[in-house]
mmCIF file of C-alpha atoms and ligand atoms in Angstrom:
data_model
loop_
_atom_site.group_PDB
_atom_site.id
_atom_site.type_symbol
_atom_site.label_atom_id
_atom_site.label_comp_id
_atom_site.label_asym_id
_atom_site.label_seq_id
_atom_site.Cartn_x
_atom_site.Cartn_y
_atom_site.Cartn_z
ATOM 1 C CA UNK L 1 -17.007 3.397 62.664
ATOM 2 C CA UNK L 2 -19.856 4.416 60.700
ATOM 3 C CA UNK L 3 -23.545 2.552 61.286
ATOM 4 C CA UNK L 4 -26.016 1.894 58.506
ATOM 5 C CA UNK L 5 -29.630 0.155 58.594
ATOM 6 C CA UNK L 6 -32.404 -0.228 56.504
ATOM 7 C CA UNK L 7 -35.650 -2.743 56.119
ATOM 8 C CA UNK L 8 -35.355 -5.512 53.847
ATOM 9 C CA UNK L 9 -38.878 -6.010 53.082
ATOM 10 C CA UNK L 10 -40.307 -9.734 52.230
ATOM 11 C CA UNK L 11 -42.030 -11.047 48.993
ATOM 12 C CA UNK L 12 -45.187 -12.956 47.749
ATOM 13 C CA UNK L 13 -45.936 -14.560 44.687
ATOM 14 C CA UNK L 14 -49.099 -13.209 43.676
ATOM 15 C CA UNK L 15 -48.518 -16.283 40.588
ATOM 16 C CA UNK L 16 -46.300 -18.797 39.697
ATOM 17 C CA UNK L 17 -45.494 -20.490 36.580
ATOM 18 C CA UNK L 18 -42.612 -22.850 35.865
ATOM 19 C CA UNK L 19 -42.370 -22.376 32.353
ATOM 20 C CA UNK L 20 -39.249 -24.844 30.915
ATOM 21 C CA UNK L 21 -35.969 -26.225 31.769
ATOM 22 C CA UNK L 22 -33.046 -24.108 31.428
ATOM 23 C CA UNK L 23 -29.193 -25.934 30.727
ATOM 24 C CA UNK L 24 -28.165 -24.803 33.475
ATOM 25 C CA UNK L 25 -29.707 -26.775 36.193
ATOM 26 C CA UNK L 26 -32.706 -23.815 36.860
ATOM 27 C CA UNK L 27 -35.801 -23.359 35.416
ATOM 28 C CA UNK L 28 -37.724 -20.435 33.616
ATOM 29 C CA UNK L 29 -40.450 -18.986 35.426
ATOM 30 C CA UNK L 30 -42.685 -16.386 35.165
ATOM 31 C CA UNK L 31 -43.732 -14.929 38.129
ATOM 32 C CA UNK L 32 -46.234 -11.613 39.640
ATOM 33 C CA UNK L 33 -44.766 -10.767 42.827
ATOM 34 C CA UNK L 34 -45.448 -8.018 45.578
ATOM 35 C CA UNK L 35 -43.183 -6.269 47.988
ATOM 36 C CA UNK L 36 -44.731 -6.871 51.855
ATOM 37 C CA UNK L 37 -44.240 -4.892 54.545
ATOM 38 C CA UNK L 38 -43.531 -7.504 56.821
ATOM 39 C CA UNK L 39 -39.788 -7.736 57.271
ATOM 40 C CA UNK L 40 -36.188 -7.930 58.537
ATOM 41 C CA UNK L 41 -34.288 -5.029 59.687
ATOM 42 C CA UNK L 42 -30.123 -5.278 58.857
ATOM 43 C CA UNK L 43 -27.679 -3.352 60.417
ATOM 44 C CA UNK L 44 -24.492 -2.608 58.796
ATOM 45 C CA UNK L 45 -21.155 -1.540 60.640
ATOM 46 C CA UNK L 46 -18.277 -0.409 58.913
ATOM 47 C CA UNK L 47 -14.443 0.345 60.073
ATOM 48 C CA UNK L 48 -14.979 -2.360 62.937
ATOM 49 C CA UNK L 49 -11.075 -2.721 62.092
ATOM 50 C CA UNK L 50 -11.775 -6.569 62.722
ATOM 51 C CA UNK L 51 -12.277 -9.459 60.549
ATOM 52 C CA UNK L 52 -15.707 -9.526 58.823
ATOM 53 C CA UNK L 53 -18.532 -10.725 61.134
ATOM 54 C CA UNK L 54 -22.034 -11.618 61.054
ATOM 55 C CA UNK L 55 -24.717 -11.826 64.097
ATOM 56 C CA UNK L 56 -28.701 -12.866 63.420
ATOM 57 C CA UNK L 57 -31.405 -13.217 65.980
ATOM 58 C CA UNK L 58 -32.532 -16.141 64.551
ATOM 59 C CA UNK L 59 -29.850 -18.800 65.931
ATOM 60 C CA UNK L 60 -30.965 -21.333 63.307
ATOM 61 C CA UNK L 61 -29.542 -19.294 60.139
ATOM 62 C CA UNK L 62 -25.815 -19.163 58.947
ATOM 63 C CA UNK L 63 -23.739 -16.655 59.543
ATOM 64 C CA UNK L 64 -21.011 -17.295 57.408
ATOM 65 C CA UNK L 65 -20.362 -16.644 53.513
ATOM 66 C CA UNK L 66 -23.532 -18.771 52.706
ATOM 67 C CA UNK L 67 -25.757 -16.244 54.364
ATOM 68 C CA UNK L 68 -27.013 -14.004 51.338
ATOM 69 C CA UNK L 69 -26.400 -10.787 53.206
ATOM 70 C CA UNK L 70 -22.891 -11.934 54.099
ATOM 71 C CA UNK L 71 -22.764 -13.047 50.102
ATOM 72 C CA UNK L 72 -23.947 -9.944 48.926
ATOM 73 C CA UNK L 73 -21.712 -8.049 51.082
ATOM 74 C CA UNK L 74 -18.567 -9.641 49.646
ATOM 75 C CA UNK L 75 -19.620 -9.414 45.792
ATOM 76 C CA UNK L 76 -20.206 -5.645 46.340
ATOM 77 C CA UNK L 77 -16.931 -4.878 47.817
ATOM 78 C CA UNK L 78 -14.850 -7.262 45.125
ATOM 79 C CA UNK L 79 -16.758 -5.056 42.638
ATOM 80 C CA UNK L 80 -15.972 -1.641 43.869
ATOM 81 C CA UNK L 81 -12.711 -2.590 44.861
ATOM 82 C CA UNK L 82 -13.445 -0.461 48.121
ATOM 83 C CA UNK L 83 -11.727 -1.710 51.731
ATOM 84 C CA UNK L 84 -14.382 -0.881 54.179
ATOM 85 C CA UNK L 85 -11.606 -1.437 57.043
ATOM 86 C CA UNK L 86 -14.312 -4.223 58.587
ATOM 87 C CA UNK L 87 -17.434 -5.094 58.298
ATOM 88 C CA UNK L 88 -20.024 -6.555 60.748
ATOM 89 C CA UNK L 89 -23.782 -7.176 59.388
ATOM 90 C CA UNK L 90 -26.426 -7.388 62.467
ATOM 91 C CA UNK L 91 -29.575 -9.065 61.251
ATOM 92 C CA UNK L 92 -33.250 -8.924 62.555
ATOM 93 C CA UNK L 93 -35.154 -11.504 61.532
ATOM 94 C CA UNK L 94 -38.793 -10.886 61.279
ATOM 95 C CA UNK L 95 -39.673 -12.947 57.928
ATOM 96 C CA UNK L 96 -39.817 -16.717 58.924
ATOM 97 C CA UNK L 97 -37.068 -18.334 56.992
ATOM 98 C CA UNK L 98 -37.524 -21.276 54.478
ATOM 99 C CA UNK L 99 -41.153 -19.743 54.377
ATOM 100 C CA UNK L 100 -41.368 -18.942 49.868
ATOM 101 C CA UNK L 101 -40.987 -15.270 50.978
ATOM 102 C CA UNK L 102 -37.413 -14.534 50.245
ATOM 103 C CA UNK L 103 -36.539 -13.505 53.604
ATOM 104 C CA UNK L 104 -32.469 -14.354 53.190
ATOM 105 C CA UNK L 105 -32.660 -12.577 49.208
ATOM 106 C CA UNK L 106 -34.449 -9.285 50.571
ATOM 107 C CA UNK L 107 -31.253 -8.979 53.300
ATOM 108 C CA UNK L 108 -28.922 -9.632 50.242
ATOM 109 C CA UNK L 109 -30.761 -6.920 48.462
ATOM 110 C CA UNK L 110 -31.089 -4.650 51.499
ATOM 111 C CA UNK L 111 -27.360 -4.629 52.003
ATOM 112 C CA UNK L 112 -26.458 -3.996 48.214
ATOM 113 C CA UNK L 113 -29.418 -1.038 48.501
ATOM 114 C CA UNK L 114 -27.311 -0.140 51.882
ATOM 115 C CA UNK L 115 -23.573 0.250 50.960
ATOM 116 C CA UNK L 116 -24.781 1.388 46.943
ATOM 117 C CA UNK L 117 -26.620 4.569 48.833
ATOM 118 C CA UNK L 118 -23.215 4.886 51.297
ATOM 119 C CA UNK L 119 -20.417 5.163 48.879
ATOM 120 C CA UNK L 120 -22.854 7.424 46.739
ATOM 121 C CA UNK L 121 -23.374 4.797 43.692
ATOM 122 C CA UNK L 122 -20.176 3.707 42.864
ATOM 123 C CA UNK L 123 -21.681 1.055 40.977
ATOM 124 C CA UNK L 124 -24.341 1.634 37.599
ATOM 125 C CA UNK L 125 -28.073 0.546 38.194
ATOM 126 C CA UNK L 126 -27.065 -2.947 36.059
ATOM 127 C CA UNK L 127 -24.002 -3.676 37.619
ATOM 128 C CA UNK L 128 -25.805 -3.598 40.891
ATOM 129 C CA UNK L 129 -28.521 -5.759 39.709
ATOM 130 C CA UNK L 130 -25.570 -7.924 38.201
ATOM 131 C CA UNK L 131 -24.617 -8.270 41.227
ATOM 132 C CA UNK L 132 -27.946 -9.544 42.945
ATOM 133 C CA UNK L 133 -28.470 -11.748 40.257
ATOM 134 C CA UNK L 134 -25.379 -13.759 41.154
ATOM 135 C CA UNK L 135 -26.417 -13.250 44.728
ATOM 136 C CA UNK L 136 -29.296 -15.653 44.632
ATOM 137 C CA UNK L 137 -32.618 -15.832 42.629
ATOM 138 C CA UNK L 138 -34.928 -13.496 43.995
ATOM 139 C CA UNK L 139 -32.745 -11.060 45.139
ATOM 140 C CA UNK L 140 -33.263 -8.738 41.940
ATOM 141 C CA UNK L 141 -36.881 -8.229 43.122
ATOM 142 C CA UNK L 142 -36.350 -7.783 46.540
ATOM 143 C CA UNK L 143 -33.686 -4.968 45.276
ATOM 144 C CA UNK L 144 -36.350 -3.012 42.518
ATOM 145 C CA UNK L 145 -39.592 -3.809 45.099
ATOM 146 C CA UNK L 146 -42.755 -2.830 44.366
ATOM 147 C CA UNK L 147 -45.218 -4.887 42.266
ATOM 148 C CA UNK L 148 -42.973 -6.396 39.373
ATOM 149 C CA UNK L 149 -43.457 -9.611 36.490
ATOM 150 C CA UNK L 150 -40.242 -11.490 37.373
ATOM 151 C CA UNK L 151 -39.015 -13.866 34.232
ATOM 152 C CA UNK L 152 -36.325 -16.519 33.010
ATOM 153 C CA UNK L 153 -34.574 -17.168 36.451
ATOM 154 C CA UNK L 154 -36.323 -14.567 38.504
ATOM 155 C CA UNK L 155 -33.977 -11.878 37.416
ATOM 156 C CA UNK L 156 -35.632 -10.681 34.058
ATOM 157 C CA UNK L 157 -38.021 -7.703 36.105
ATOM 158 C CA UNK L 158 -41.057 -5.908 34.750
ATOM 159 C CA UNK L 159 -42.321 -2.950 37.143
ATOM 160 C CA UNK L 160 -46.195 -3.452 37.414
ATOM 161 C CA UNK L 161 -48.670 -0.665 38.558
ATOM 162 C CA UNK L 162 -48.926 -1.453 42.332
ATOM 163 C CA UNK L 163 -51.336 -3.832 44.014
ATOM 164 C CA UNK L 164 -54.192 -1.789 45.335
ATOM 165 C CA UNK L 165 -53.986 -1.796 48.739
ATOM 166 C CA UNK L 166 -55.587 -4.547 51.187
ATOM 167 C CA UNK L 167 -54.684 -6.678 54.427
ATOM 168 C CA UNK L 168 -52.534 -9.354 53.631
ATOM 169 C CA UNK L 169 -53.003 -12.300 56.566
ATOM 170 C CA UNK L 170 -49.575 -14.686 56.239
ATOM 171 C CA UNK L 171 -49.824 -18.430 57.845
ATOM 172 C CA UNK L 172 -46.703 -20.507 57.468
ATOM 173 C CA UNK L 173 -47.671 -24.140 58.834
ATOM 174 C CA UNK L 174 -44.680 -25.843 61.011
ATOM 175 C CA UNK L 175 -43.185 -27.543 58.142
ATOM 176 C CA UNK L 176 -40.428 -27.331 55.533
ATOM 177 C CA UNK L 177 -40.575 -27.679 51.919
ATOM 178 C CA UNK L 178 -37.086 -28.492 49.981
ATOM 179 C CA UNK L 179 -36.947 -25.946 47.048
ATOM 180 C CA UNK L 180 -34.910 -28.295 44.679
ATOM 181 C CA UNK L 181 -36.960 -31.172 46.050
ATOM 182 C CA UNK L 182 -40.418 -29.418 44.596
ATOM 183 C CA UNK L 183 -38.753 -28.289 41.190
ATOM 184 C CA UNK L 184 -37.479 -32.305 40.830
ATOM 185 C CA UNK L 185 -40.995 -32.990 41.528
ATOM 186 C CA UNK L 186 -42.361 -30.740 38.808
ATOM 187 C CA UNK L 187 -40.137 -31.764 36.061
ATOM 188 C CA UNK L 188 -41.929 -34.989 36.418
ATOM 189 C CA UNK L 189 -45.267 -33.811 37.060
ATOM 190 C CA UNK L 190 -48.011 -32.708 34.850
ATOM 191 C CA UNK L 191 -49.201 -29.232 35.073
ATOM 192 C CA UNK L 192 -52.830 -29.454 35.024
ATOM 193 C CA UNK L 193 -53.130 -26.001 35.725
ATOM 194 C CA UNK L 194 -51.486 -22.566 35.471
ATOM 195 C CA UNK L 195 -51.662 -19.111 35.849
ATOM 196 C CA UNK L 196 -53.494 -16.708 34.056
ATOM 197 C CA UNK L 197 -50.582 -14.121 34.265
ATOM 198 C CA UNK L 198 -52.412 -11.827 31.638
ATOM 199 C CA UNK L 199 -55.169 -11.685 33.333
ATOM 200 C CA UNK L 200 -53.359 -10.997 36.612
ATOM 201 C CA UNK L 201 -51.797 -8.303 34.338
ATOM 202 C CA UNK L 202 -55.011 -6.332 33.571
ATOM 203 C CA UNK L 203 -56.685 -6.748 36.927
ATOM 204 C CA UNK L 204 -53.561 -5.000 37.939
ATOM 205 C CA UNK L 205 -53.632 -2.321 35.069
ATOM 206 C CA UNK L 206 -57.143 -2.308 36.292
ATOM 207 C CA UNK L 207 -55.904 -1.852 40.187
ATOM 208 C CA UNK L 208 -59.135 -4.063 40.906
ATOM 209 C CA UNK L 209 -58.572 -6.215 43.924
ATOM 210 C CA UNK L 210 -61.419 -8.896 43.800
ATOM 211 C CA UNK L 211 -60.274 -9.420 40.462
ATOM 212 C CA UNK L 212 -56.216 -9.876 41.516
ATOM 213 C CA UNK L 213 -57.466 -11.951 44.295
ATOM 214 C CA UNK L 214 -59.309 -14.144 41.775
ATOM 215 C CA UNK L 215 -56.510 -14.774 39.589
ATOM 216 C CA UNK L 216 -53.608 -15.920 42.183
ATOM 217 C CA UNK L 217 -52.201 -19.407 41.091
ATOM 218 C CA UNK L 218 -49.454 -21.073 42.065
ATOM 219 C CA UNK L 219 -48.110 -24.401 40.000
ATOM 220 C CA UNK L 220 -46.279 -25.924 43.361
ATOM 221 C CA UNK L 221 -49.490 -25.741 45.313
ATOM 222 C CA UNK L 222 -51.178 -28.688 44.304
ATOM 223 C CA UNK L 223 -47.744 -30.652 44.619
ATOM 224 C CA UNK L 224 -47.472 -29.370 48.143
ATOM 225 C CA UNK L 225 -51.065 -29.627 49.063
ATOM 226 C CA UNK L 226 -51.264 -33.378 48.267
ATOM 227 C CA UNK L 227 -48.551 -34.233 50.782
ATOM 228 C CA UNK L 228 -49.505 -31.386 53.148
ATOM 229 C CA UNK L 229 -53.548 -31.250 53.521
ATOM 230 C CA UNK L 230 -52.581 -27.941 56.242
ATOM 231 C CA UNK L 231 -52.496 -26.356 52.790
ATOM 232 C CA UNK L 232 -55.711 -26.279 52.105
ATOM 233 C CA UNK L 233 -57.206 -26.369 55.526
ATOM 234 C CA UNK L 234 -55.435 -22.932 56.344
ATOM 235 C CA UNK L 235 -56.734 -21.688 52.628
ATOM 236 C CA UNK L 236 -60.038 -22.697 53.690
ATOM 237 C CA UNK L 237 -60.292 -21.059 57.006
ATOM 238 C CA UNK L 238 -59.072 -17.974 55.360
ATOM 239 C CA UNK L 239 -62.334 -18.353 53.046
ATOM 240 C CA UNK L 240 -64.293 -18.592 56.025
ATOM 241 C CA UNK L 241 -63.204 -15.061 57.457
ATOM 242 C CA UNK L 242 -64.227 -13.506 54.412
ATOM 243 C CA UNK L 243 -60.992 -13.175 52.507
ATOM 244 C CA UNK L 244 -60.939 -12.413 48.685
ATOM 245 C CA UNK L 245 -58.673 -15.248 47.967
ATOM 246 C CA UNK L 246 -55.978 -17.285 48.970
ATOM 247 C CA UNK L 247 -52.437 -19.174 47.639
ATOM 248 C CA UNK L 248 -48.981 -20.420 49.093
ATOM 249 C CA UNK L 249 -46.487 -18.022 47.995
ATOM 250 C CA UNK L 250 -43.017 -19.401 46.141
ATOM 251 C CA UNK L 251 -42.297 -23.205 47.109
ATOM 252 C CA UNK L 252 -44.068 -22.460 50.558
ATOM 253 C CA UNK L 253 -45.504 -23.393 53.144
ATOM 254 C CA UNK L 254 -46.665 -20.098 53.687
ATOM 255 C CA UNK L 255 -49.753 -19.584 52.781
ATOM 256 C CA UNK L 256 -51.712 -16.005 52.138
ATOM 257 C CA UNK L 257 -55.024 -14.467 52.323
ATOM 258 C CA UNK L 258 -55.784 -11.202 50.513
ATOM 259 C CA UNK L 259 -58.463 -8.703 52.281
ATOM 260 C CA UNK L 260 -60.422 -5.610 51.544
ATOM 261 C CA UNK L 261 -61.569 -5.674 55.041
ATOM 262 C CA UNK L 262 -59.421 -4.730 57.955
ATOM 263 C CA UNK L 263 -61.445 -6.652 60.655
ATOM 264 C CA UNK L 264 -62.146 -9.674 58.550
ATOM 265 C CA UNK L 265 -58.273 -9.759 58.747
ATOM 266 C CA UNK L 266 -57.801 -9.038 62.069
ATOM 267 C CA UNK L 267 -60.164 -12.009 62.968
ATOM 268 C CA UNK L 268 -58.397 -14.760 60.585
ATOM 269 C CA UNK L 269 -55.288 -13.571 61.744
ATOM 270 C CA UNK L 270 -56.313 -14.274 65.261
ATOM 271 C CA UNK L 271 -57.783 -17.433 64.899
ATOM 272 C CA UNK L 272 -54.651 -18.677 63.021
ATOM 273 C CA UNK L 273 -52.470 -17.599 65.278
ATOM 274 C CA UNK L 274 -53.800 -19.419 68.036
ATOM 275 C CA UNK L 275 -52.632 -22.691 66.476
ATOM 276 C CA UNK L 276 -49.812 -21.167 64.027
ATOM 277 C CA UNK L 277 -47.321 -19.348 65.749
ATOM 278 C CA UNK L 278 -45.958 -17.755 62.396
ATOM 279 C CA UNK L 279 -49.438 -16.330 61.336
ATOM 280 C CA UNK L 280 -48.458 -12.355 60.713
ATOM 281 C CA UNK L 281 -51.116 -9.891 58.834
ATOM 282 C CA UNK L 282 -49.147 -7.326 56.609
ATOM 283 C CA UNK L 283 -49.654 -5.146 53.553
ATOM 284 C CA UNK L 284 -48.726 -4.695 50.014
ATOM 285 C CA UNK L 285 -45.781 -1.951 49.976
HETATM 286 O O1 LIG P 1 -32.103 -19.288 44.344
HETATM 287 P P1 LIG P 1 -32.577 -20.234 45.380
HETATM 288 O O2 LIG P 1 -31.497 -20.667 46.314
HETATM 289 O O3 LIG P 1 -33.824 -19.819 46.068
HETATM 290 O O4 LIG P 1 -32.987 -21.558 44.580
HETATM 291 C C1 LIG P 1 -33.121 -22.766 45.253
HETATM 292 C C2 LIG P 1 -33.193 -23.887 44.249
HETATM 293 O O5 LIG P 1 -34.378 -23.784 43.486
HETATM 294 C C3 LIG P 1 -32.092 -23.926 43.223
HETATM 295 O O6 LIG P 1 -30.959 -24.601 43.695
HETATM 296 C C4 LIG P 1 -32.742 -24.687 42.067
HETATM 297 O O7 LIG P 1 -32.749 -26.070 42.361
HETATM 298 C C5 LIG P 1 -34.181 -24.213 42.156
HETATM 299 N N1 LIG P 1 -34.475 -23.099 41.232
HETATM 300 C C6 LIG P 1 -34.668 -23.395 39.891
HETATM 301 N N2 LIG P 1 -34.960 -22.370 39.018
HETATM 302 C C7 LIG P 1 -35.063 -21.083 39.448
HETATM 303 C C8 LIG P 1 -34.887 -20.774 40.809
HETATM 304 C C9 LIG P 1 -34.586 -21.804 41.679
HETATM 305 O O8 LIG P 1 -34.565 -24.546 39.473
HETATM 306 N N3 LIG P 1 -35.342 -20.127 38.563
#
């Protein structure tokens, strides 16, 4: 038996535009988002000589072929053709799940990353990203990382220069947002605002963090806000510890505070803790 593990590192959305209708069913977006360190850890066995099998320590999460690690697992061994003689995928969950920080599409990616690195790239850079497209939405960036412009469905990628580094302080409020719920809700809403994703662009370029912090947007916020005023109280108490600035990351809850100051952090992060239990303060990998 042979034992494999890596991280599978979680995302933010440092904007979010929904930019049209596509025929089928999804929707183009256009998208700056950031690798976190926060994350899960997956554990790969192969040879187990069993049939294929899937433990989490979250209890609430599938474990069967919806789980995108499970998914992923599959489509990579249909598309090598290899027999791995058993297979049995151990997940640690860190990353709240239903949270807008692609914490099921960076496992998908981490296992791809995982068995592409084991049997010494049997597949080419595109099949493999091929293959996380049809994995799920966001698992293409969780795969490249980093600080990428994602387009079309999520899967068109960009590489950035990286976010300059800062405290990140996560909050994710003790609700649940339905992802094709929200886009419903868009497609009959008005944007009244959107991001300014060029000007996220050169404050990047520029690696100036007030500037990045300035320019995060999100088009699902205000939709979530007005049924969810948590929103904006958490985004406000963030203000109030000093951060740079705030937004919910992908169809939330979770919302984020950007900091140049490592204290400032640490005290928002304790404060929200005491009444959010998943309240986590991380950094831009
Ligand atoms: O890929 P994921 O499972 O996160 O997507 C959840 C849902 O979000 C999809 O079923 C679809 O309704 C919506 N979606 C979309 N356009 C995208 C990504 C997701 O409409 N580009």
């Amino acid at each position: 038996m042979m034992t494999l593990k890596g991280p599978a590192h979680a995302k933010l959305n440092l904007t979010l535009d929904v930019t049209g209708q596509r025929p089928d069913g999804y929707h183009n977006l256009q998208m700056v988002m950031q690798e976190i360190s926060l994350g899960d850890e997956v554990t790969l066995t192969l040879g187990t000589g069993q049939d294929w099998e899937m433990a989490c320590t979250d209890g609430g999460l599938p474990t069967d072929n919806t789980n995108l690690a499970m998914k992923a697992a599959r489509l990579f061994f249909d598309a090598t053709g290899i027999d791995c003689g058993g297979l049995s995928v151990f997940l640690e969950k860190h990353t709240p799940s239903q949270a807008g920080m692609g914490g099921g599409s960076a496992d998908g990616a981490a296992v791809l990353r995982l068995l592409q690195a084991h049997y010494e790239n049997p597949l080419t850079e595109e099949q493999l990203f091929h293959l996380a497209e049809d994995t799920g939405a966001d698992v293409p960036f969780t795969l490249l990382g980093g600080t990428a412009l994602a387009e079309e469905k999520g899967q068109a990628l960009t590489p950035l220069p990286a976010m300059p580094d800062c405290e990140i302080v996560l909050c994710k409020p003790d609700f649940s947002i339905s992802t094709p719920a929200l886009f419903r809700a868009i497609d009959s809403a008005v944007i009244a605002a959107r991001p300014d994703t060029a000007g996220m662009l050169e404050a990047l370029n520029r690696g100036d963090l007030s500037a990045v912090a300035a320019r995060l947007y999100n088009v699902f916020t205000p939709l979530v806000q007005a049924s969810h005023p948590e929103i904006g109280e958490i985004r406000d108490t963030m203000m109030s510890f000093g951060a740079l600035g705030t937004e919910m990351t992908g169809s939330g809850p979770t919302v984020f505070g950007i900091f140049g100051d490592k204290n400032r952090a640490r005290d928002c992060k304790k404060a929200l803790k005491a009444r959010y239990h998943d309240t986590y303060l991380t950094k831009p990998v």
